[in-house]
PDB file of C-alpha atoms in Angstrom:
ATOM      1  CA  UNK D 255       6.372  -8.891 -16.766  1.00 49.00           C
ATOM      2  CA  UNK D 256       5.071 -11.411 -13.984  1.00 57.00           C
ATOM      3  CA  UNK D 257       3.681  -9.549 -10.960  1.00 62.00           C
ATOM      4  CA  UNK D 258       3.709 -11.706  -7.807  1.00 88.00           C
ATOM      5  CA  UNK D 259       3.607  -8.962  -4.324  1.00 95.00           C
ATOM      6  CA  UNK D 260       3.101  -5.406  -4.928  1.00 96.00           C
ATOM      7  CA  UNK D 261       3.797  -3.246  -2.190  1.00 96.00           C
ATOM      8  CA  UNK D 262       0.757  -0.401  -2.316  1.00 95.00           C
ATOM      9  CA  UNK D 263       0.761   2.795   0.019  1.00 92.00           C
ATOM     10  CA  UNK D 264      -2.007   4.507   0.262  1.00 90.00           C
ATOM     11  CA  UNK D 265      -4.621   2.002  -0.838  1.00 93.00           C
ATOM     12  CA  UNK D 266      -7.516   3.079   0.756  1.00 93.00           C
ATOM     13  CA  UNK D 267      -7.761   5.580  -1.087  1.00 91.00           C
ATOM     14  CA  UNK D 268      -9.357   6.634  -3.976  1.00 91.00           C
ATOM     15  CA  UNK D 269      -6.585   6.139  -6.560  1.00 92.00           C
ATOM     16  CA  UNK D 270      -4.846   3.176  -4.299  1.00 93.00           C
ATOM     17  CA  UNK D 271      -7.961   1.256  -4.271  1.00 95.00           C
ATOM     18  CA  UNK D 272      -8.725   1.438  -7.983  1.00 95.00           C
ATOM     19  CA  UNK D 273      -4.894   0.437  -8.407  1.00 95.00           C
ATOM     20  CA  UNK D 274      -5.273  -2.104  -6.240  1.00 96.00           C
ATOM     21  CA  UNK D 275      -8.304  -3.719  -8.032  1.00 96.00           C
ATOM     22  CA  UNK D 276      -6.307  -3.441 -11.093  1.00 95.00           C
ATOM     23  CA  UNK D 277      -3.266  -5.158 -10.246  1.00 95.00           C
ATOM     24  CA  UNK D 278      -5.356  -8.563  -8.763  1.00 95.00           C
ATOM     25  CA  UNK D 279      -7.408  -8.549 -12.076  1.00 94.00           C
ATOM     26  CA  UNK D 280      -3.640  -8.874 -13.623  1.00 92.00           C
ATOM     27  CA  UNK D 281      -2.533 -11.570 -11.555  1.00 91.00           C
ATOM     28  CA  UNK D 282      -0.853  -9.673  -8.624  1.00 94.00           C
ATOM     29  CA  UNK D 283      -0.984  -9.970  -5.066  1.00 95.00           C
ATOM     30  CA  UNK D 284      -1.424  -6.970  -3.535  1.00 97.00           C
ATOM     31  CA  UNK D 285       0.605  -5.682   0.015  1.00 97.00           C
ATOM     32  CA  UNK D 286      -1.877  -2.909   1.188  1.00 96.00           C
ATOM     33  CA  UNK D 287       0.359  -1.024   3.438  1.00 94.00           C
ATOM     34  CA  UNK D 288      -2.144   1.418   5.661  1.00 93.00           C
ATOM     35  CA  UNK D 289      -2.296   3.897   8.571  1.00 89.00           C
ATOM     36  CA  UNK D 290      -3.400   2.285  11.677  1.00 91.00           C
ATOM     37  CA  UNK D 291      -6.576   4.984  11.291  1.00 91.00           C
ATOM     38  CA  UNK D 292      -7.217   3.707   8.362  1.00 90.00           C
ATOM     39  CA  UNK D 293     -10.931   2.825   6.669  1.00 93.00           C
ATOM     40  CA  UNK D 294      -9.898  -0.589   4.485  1.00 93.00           C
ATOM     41  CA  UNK D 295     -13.700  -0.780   3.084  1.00 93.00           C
ATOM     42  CA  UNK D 296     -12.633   0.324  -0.505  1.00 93.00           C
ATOM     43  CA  UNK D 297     -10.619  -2.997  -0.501  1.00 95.00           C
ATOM     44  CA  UNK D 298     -13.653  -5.141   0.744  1.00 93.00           C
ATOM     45  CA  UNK D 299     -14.435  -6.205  -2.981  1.00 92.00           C
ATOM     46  CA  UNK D 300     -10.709  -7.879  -3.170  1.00 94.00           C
ATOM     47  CA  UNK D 301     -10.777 -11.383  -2.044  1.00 93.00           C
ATOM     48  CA  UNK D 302      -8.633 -11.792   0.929  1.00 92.00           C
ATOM     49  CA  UNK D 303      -6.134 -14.519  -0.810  1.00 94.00           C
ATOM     50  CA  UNK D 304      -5.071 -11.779  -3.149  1.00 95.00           C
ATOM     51  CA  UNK D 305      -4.343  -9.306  -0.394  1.00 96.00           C
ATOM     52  CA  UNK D 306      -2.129  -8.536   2.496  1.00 96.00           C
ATOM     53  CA  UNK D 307      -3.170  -5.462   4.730  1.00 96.00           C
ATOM     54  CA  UNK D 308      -0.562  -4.328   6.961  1.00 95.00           C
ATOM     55  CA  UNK D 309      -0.715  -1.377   9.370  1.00 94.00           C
ATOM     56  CA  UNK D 310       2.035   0.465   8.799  1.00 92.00           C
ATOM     57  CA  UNK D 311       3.280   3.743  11.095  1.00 89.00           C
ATOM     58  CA  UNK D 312       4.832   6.049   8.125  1.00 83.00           C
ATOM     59  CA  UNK D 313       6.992   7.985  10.401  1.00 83.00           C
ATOM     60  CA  UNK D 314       9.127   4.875  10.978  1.00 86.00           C
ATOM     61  CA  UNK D 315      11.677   4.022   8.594  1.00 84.00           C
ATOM     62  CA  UNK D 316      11.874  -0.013   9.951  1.00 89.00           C
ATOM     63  CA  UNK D 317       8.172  -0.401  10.366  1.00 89.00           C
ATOM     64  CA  UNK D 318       8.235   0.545   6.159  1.00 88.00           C
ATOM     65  CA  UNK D 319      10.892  -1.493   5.565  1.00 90.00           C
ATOM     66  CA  UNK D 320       9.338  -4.188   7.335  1.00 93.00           C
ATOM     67  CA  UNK D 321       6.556  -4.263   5.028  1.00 94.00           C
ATOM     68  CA  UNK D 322       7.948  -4.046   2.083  1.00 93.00           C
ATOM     69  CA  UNK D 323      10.143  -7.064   2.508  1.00 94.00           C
ATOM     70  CA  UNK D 324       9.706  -9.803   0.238  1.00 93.00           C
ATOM     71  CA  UNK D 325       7.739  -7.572  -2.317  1.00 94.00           C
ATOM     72  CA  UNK D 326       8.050  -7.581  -6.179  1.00 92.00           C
ATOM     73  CA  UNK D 327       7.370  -3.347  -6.264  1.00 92.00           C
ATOM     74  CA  UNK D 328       6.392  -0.755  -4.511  1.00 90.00           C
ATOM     75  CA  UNK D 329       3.836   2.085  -5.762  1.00 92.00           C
ATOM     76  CA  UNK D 330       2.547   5.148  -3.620  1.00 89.00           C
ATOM     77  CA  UNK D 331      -0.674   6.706  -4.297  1.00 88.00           C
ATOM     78  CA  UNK D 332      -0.214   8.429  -0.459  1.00 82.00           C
ATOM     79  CA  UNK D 333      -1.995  12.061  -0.647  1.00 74.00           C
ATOM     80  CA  UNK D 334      -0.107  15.493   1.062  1.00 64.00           C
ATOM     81  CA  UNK D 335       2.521  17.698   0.565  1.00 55.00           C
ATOM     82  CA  UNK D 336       5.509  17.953   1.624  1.00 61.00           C
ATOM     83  CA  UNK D 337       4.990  16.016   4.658  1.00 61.00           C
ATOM     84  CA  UNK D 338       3.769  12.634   3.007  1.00 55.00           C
ATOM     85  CA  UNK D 339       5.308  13.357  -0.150  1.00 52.00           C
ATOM     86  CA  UNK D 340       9.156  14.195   0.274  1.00 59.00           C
ATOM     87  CA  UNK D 341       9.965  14.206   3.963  1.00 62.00           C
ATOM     88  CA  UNK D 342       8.080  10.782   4.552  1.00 58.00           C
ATOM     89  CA  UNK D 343       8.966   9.154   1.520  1.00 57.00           C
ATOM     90  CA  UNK D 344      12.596  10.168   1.735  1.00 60.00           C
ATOM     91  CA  UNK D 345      13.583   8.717   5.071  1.00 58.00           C
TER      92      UNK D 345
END
């Protein structure tokens, strides 16, 4: 399977950083889609040709759809409950 963009939510993270770190080593570029609030510095090790961070408000439908335009997959490693989990992810 060639991987060219993968679309990643929640990559500063624990998880979403390791996944991210993973998926360059494989050949992927890697579409970091994060909360404007969000620390990046797990993804400093990544070099910046191999990654796109975008700031991404999760509440809004277009702004996801938006960034995930043009990408091979998306994965979500995004933490919470029902809020982040179905409600968020559902819209």
């Amino acid at each position: 399977m060639e991987l060219s963009t993968v679309v990643l939510a929640g990559a500063t993270g624990e998880l979403g950083s390791r996944i991210a770190s993973e998926l360059v080593s494989r050949g992927a570029t890697v579409r970091a889609l994060v909360r404007p609030w969000a620390q990046t510095g797990r993804l400093s090790a990544i070099p910046s040709r191999y990654l796109d961070i975008r700031e991404v408000d999760f509440d809004r439908a277009d702004d996801l759809a938006r960034a995930c335009e043009g990408g091979s997959i998306l994965v979500s490693t995004l933490s919470g409950l029902r809020g982040v989990m179905i409600d968020t992810q559902s819209k």
